mmCIF file of C-alpha atoms in Angstrom:
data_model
loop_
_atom_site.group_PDB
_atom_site.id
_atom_site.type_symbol
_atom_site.label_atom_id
_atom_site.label_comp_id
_atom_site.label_asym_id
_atom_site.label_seq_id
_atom_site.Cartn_x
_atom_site.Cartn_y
_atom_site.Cartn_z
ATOM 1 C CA UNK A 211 54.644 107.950 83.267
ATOM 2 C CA UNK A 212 54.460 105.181 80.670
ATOM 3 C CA UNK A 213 56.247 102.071 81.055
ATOM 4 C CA UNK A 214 57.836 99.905 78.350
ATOM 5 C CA UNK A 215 57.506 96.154 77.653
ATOM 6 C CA UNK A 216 61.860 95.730 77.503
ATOM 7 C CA UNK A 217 63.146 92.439 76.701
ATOM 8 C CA UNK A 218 66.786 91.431 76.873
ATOM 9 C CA UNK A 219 68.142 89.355 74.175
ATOM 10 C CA UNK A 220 71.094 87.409 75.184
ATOM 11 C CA UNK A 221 70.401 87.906 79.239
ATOM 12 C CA UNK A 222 72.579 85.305 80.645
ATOM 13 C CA UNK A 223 76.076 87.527 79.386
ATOM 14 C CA UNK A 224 77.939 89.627 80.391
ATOM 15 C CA UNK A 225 76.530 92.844 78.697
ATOM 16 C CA UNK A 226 73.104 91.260 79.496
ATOM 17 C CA UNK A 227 73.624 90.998 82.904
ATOM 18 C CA UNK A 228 74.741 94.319 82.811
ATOM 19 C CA UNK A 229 72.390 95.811 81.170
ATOM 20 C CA UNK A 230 69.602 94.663 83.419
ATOM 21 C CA UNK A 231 71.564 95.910 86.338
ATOM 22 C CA UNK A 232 71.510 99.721 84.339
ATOM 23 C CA UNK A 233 67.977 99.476 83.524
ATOM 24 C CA UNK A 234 67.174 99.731 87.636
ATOM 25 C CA UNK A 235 70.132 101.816 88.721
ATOM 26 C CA UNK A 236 69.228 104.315 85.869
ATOM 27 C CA UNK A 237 65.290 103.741 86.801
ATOM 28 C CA UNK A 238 64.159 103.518 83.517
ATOM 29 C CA UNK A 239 61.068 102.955 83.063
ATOM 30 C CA UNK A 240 60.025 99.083 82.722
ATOM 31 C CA UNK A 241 56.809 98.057 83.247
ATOM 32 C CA UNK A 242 57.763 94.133 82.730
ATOM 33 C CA UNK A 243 60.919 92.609 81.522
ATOM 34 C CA UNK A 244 61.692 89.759 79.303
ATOM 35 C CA UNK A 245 65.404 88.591 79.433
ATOM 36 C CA UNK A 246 65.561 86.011 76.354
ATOM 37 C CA UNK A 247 68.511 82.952 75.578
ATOM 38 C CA UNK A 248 68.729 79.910 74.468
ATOM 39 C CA UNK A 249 67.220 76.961 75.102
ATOM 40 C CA UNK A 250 69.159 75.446 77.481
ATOM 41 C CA UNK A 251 68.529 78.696 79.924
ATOM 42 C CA UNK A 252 65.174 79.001 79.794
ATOM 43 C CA UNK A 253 63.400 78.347 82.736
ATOM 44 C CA UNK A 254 66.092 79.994 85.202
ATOM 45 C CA UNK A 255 66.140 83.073 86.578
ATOM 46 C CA UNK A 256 67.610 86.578 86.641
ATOM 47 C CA UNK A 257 67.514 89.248 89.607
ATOM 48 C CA UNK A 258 65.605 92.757 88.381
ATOM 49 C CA UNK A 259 65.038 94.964 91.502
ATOM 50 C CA UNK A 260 65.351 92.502 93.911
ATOM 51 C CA UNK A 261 63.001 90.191 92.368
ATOM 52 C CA UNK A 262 63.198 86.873 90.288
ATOM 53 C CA UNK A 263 62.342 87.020 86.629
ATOM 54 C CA UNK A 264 62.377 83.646 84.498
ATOM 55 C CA UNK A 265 63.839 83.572 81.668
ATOM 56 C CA UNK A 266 62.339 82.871 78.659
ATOM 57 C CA UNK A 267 63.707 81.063 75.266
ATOM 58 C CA UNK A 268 64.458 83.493 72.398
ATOM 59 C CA UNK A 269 62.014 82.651 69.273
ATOM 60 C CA UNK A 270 60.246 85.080 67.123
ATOM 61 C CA UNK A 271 56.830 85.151 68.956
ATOM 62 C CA UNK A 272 58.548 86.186 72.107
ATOM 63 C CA UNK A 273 59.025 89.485 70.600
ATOM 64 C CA UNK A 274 55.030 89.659 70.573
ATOM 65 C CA UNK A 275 53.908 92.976 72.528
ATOM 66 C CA UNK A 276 57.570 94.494 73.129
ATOM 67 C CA UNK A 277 58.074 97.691 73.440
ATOM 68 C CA UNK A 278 61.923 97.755 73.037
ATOM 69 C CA UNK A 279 64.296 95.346 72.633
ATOM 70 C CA UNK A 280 67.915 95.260 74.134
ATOM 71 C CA UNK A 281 70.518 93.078 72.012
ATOM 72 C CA UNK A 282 73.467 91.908 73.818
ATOM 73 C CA UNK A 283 73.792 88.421 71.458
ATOM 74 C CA UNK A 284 76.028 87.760 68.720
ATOM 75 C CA UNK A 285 75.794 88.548 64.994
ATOM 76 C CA UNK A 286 73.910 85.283 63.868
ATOM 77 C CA UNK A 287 71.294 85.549 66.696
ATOM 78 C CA UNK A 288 70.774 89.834 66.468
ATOM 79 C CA UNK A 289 70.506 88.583 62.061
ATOM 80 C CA UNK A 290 68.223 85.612 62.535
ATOM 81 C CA UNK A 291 65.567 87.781 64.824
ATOM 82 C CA UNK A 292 65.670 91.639 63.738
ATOM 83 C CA UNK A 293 63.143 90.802 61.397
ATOM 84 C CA UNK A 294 60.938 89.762 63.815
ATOM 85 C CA UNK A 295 61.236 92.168 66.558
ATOM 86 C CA UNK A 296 60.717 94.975 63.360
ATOM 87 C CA UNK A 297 57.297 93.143 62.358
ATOM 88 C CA UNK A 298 56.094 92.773 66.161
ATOM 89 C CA UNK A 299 56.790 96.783 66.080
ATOM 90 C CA UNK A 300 59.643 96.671 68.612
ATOM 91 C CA UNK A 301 63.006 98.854 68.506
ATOM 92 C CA UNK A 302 65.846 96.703 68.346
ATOM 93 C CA UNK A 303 69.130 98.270 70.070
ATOM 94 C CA UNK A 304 71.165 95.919 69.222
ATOM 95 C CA UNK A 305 74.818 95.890 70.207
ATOM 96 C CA UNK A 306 76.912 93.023 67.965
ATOM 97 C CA UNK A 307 78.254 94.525 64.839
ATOM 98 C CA UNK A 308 75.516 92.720 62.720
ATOM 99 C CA UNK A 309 73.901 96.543 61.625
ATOM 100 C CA UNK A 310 76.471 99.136 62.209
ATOM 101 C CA UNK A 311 77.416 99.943 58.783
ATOM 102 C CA UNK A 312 74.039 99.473 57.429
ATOM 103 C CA UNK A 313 73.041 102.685 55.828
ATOM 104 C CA UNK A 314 69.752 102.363 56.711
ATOM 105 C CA UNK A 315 70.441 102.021 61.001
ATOM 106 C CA UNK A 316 71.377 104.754 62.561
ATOM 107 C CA UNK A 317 74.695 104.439 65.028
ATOM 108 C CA UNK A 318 74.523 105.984 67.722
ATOM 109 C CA UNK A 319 76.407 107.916 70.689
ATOM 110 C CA UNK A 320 73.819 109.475 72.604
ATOM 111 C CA UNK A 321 76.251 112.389 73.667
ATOM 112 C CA UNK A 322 77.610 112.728 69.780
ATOM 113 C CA UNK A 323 74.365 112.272 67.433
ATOM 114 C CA UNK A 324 71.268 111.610 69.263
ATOM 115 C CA UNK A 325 69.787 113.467 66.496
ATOM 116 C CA UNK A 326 70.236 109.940 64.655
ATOM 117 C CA UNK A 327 67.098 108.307 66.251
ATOM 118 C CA UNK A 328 64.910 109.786 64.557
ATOM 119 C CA UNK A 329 65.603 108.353 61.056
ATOM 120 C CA UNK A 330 65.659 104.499 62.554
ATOM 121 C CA UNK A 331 63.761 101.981 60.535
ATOM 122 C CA UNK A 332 63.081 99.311 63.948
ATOM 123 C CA UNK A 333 66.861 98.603 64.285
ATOM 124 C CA UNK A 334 69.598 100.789 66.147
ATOM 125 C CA UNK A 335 72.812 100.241 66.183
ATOM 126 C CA UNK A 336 75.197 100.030 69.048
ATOM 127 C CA UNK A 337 78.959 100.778 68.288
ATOM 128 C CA UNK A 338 81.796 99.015 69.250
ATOM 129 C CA UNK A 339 83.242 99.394 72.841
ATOM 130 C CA UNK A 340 86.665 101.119 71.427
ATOM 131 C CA UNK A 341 84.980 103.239 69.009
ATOM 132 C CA UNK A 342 82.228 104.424 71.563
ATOM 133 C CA UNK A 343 84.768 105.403 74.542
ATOM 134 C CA UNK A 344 87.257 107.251 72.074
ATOM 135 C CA UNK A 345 84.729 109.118 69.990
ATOM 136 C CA UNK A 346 83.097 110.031 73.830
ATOM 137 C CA UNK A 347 86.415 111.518 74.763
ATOM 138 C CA UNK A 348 87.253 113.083 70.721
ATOM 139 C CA UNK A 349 83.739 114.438 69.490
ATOM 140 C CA UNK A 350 84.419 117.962 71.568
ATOM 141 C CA UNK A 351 87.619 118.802 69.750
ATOM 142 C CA UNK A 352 85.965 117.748 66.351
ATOM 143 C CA UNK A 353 83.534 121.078 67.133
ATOM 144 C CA UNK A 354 86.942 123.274 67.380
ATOM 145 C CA UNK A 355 88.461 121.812 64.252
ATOM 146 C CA UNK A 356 87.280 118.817 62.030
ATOM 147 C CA UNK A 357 89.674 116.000 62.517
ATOM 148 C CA UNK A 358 91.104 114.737 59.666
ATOM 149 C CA UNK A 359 92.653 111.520 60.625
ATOM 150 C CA UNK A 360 93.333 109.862 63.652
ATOM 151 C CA UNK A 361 96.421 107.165 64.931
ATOM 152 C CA UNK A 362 94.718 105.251 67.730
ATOM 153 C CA UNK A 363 96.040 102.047 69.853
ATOM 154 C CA UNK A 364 93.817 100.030 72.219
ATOM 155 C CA UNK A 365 94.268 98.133 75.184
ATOM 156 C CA UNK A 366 92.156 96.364 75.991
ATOM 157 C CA UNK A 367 90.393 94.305 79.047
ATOM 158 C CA UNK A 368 89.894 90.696 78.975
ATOM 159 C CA UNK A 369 86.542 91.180 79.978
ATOM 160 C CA UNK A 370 86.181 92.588 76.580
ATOM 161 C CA UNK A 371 85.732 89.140 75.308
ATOM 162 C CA UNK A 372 83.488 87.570 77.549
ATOM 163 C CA UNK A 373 82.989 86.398 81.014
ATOM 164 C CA UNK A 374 85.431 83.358 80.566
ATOM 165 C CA UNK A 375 88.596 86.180 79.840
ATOM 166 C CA UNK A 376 88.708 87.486 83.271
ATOM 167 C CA UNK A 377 88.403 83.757 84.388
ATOM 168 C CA UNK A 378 90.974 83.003 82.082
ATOM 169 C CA UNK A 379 93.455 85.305 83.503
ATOM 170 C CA UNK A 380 92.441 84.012 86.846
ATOM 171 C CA UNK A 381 93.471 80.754 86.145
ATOM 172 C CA UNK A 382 96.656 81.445 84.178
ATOM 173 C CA UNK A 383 98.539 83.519 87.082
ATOM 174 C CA UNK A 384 97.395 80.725 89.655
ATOM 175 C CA UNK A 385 98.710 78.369 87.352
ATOM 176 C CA UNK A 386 101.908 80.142 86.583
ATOM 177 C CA UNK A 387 102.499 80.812 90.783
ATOM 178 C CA UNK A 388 101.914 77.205 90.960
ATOM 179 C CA UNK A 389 104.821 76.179 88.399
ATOM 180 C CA UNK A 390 101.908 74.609 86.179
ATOM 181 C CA UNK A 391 100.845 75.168 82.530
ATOM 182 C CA UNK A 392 97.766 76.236 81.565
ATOM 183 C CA UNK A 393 96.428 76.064 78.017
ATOM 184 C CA UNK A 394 94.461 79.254 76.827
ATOM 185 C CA UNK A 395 91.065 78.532 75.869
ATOM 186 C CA UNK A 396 89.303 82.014 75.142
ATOM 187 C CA UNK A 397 92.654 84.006 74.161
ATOM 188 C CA UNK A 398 95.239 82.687 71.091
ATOM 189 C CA UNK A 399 98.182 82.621 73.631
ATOM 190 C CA UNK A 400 98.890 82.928 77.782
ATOM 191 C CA UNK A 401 97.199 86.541 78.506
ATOM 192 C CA UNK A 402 98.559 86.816 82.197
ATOM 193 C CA UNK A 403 101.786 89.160 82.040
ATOM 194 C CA UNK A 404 101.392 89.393 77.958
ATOM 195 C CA UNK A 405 100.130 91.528 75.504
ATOM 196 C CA UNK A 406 98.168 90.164 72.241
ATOM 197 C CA UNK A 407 98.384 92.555 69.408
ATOM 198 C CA UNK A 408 95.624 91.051 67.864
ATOM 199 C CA UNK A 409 91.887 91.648 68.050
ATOM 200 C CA UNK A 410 89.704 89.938 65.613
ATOM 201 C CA UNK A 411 90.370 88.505 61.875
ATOM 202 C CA UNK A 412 92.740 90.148 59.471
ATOM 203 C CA UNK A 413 90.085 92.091 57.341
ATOM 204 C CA UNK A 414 91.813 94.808 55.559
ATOM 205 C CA UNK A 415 95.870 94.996 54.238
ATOM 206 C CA UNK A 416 96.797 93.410 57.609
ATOM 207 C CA UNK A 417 94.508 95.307 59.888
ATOM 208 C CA UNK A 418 91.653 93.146 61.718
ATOM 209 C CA UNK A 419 88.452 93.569 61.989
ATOM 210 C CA UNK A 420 88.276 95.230 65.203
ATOM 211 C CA UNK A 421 90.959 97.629 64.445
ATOM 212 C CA UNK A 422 88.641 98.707 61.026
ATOM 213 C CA UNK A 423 85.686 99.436 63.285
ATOM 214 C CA UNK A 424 87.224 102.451 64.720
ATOM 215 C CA UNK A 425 87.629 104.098 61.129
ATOM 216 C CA UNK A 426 84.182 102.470 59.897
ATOM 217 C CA UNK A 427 82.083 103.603 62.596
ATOM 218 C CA UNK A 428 83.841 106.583 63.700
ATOM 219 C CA UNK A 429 83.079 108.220 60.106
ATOM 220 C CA UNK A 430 79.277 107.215 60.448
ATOM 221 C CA UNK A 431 78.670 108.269 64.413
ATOM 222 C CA UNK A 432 80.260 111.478 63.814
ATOM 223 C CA UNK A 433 79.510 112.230 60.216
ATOM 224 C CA UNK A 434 82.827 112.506 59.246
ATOM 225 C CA UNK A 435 83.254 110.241 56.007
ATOM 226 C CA UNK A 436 86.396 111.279 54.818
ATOM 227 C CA UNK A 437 87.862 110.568 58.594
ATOM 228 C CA UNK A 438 91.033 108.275 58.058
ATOM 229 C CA UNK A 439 92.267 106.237 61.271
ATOM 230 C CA UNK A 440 95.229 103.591 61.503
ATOM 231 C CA UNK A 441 94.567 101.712 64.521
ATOM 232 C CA UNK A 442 96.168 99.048 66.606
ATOM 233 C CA UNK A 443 94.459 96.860 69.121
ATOM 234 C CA UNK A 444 96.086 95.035 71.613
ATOM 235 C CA UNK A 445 94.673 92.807 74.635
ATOM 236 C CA UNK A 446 96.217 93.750 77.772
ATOM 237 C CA UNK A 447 95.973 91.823 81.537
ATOM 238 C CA UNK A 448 93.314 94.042 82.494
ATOM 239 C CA UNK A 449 90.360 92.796 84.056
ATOM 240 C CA UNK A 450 88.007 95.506 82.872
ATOM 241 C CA UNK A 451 87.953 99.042 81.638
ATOM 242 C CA UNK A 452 89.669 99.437 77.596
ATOM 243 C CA UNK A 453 92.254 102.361 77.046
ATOM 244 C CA UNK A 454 92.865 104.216 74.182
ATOM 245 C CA UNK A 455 95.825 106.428 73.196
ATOM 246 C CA UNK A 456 94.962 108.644 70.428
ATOM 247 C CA UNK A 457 96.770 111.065 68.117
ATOM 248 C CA UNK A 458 94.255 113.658 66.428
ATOM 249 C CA UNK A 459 95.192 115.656 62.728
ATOM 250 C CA UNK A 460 92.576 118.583 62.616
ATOM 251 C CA UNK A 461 92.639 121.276 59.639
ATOM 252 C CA UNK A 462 93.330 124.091 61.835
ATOM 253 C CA UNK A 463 95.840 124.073 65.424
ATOM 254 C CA UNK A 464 94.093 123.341 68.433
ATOM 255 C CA UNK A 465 96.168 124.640 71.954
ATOM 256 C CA UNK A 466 96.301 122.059 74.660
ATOM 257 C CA UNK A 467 94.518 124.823 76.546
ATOM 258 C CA UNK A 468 91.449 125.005 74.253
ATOM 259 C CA UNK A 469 91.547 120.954 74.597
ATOM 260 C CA UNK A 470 91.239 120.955 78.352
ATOM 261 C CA UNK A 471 88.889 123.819 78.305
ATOM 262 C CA UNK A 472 86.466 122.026 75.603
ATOM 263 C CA UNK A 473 86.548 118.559 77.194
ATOM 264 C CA UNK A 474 86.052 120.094 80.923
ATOM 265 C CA UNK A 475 82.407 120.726 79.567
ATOM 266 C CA UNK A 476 81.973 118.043 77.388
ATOM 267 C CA UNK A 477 79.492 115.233 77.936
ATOM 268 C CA UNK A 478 79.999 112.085 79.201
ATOM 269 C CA UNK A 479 84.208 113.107 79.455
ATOM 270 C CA UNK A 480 85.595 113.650 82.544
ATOM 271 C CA UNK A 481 89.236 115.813 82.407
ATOM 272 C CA UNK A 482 91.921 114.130 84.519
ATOM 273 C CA UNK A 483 95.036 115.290 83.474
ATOM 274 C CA UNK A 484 97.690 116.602 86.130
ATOM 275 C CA UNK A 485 100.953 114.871 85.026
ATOM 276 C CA UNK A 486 102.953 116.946 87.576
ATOM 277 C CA UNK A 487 100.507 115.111 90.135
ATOM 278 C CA UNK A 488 100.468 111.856 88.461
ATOM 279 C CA UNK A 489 96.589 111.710 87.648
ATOM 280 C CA UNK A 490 95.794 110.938 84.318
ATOM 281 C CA UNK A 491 93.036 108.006 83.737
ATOM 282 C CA UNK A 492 93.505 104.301 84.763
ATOM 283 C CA UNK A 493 91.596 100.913 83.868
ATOM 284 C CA UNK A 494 90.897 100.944 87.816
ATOM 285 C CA UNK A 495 89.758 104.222 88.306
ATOM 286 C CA UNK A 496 87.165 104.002 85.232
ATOM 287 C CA UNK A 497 85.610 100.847 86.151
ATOM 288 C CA UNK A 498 82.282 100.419 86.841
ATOM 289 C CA UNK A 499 80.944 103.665 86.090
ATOM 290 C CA UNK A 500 80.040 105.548 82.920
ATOM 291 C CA UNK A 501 81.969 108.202 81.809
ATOM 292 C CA UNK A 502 85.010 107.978 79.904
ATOM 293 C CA UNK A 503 88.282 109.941 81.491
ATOM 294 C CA UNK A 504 90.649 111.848 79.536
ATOM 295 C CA UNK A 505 93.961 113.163 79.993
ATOM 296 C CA UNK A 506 97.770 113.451 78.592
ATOM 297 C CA UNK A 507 96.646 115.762 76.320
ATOM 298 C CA UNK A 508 99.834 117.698 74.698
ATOM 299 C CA UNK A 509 100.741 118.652 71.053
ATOM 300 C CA UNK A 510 101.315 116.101 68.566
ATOM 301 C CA UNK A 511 105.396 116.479 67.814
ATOM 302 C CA UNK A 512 105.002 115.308 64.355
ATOM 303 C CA UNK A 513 101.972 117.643 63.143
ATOM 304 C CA UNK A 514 101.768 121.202 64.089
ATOM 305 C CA UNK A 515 97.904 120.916 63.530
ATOM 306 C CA UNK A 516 98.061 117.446 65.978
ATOM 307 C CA UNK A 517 96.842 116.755 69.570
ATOM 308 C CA UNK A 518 97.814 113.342 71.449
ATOM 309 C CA UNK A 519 95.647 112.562 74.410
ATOM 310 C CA UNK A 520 94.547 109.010 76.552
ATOM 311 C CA UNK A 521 91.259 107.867 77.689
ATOM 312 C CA UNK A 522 89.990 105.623 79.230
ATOM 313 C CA UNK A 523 86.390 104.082 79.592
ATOM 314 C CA UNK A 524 84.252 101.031 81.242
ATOM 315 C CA UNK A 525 83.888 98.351 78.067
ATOM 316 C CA UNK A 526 81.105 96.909 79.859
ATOM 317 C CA UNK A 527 79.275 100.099 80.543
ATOM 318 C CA UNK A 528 79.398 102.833 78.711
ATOM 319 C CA UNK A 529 81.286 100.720 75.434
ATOM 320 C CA UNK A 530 78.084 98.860 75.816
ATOM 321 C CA UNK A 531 74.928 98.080 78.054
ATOM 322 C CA UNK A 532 74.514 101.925 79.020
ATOM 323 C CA UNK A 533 75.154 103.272 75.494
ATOM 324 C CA UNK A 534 72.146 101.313 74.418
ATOM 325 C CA UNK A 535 70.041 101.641 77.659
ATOM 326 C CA UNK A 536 71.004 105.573 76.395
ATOM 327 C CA UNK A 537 69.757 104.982 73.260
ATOM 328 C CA UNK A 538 66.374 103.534 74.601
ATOM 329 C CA UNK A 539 66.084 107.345 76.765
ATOM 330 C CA UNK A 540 66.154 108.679 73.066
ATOM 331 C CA UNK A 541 63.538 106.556 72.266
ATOM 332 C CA UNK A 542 61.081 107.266 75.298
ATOM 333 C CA UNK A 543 61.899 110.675 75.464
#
């Protein structure tokens, strides 16, 4: 078997971290890794397989010899090096939002268009966490009956932005049990026992940039370009796993019984949805692992040609580190 040079740009975060940890449980296969950051990390080290692996500062000639290249760094860092991870002749599967409406990167969902590889230019892009877990759990029922439009609303973990949100949470029920005041530092507002319906800058007639991603990027990942989606996001006092509640609009009535059939065998998608039994999918039964659940499916009361359903998915997994360690299979397959 060949191995692959991997390095990991942006190794000392979350999806990072976590996508070093997929790498090995997934065994793919690495014949040396290079986890890249900043300055003031290089020199420490990171656990791969039980062994230490110093990390190294991120500058163009440490993309010298790479095979692939794992982004899990923020827009300004995945900008200011794709061109020199292209030139060494690495594949850069990068997960900020810096390339995903690029018309010249694919974005991809290895279970929805893995097809898409092959037209990459040195850069893949990896969708948003929200966008990746519902079009997981929606792609199936798009083969029944295009969908025409979709009303989604997120909620979503606090580990969804960053490893300071669970600590922030943390720290604000301590505080708040203690009869003290804490003053948010990586949310707008308290998060513990609120909701924040906002997620991201206003970008579009009062929507915010997170909330445009699921139209944007749903079009291009399932090649739907006509595919209109109003979407609210909202952070919730979850530690980790997003969910999504979703109404679908297809040209042509889809039974709840077709759903559940279709999504039984669809990949990635696992069908929990017993409401007599109360199971349906949970942020604590989805965490950690990488498929997304689905369930409350029933018709849409306002559209005769409508389906409403909830899923639910790991934000840190499969809305990120093993999407792209997915996409890298495509590449070495």
């Amino acid at each position: 078997m060949k191995l692959y040079t991997v390095a990991v740009l942006g190794a000392t975060g979350a999806v990072g971290q976590e996508m070093m940890k997929i790498l090995a449980e997934r065994n793919f296969p690495v014949g040396k890794l290079i986890p890249l950051a900043s300055a003031r990390s290089a020199g420490k080290t990171v656990k791969f397989k039980g062994e230490d692996v110093t990390i190294q500062e991120a500058c163009d000639e440490a993309f010298q010899g790479v095979d692939i290249v794992l982004g899990a760094a923020e827009n300004d860092i995945a900008q200011k090096f794709a061109p020199a991870i292209v030139k060494a002749g690495a594949t850069f599967v990068d997960n900020s939002s810096a390339f995903r409406l690029d018309p010249n990167v694919p974005l991809i969902v290895p279970e929805i268009n893995p097809e898409d590889v092959s037209w990459h230019k040195g850069i893949i892009a990896n969708p948003n966490c929200s966008t990746i877990i519902t079009v997981t759990a929606v792609n199936a029922l798009n083969q029944l009956s295009p969908i025409k439009a979709m009303t989604a609303s997120t909620y979503q973990a606090v580990s969804g932005a960053g490893a300071g949100g669970p600590i922030e949470l943390q720290n604000e029920v301590e505080a708040l049990r203690e009869g003290k005041t804490y003053e948010p530092k990586v949310f707008s507002h308290q998060i513990a026992y609120n909701l924040i319906p906002q997620i991201g800058g206003e970008q579009f007639e009062g929507y915010t940039s997170e909330e445009m991603k699921m139209q944007n990027e749903g079009r291009k990942i399932m090649h739907l370009p006509e595919l209109k989606v109003s979407c609210t996001c909202v952070r919730v006092p979850v530690v980790r796993s997003h969910s999504i509640s979703v109404s679908l609009h297809f040209d042509n009535k889809i039974t709840v019984a077709e759903a559940r059939e279709v999504l039984r065998r669809a990949p990635g998608v696992k069908l929990v949805d017993d409401l007599a039994n109360k199971q349906y999918p949970m942020p604590l039964d989805t965490s950690d692992q990488d498929i997304v659940f689905v369930g409350r499916i029933r018709p849409d009361l306002t559209d005769d040609n409508g389906l409403c359903l909830w899923c639910c998915g790991d934000q840190v997994r499969k809305g990120a580190a093993t999407n792209a360690i997915q996409i890298a299979e495509l590449l070495v397959k």
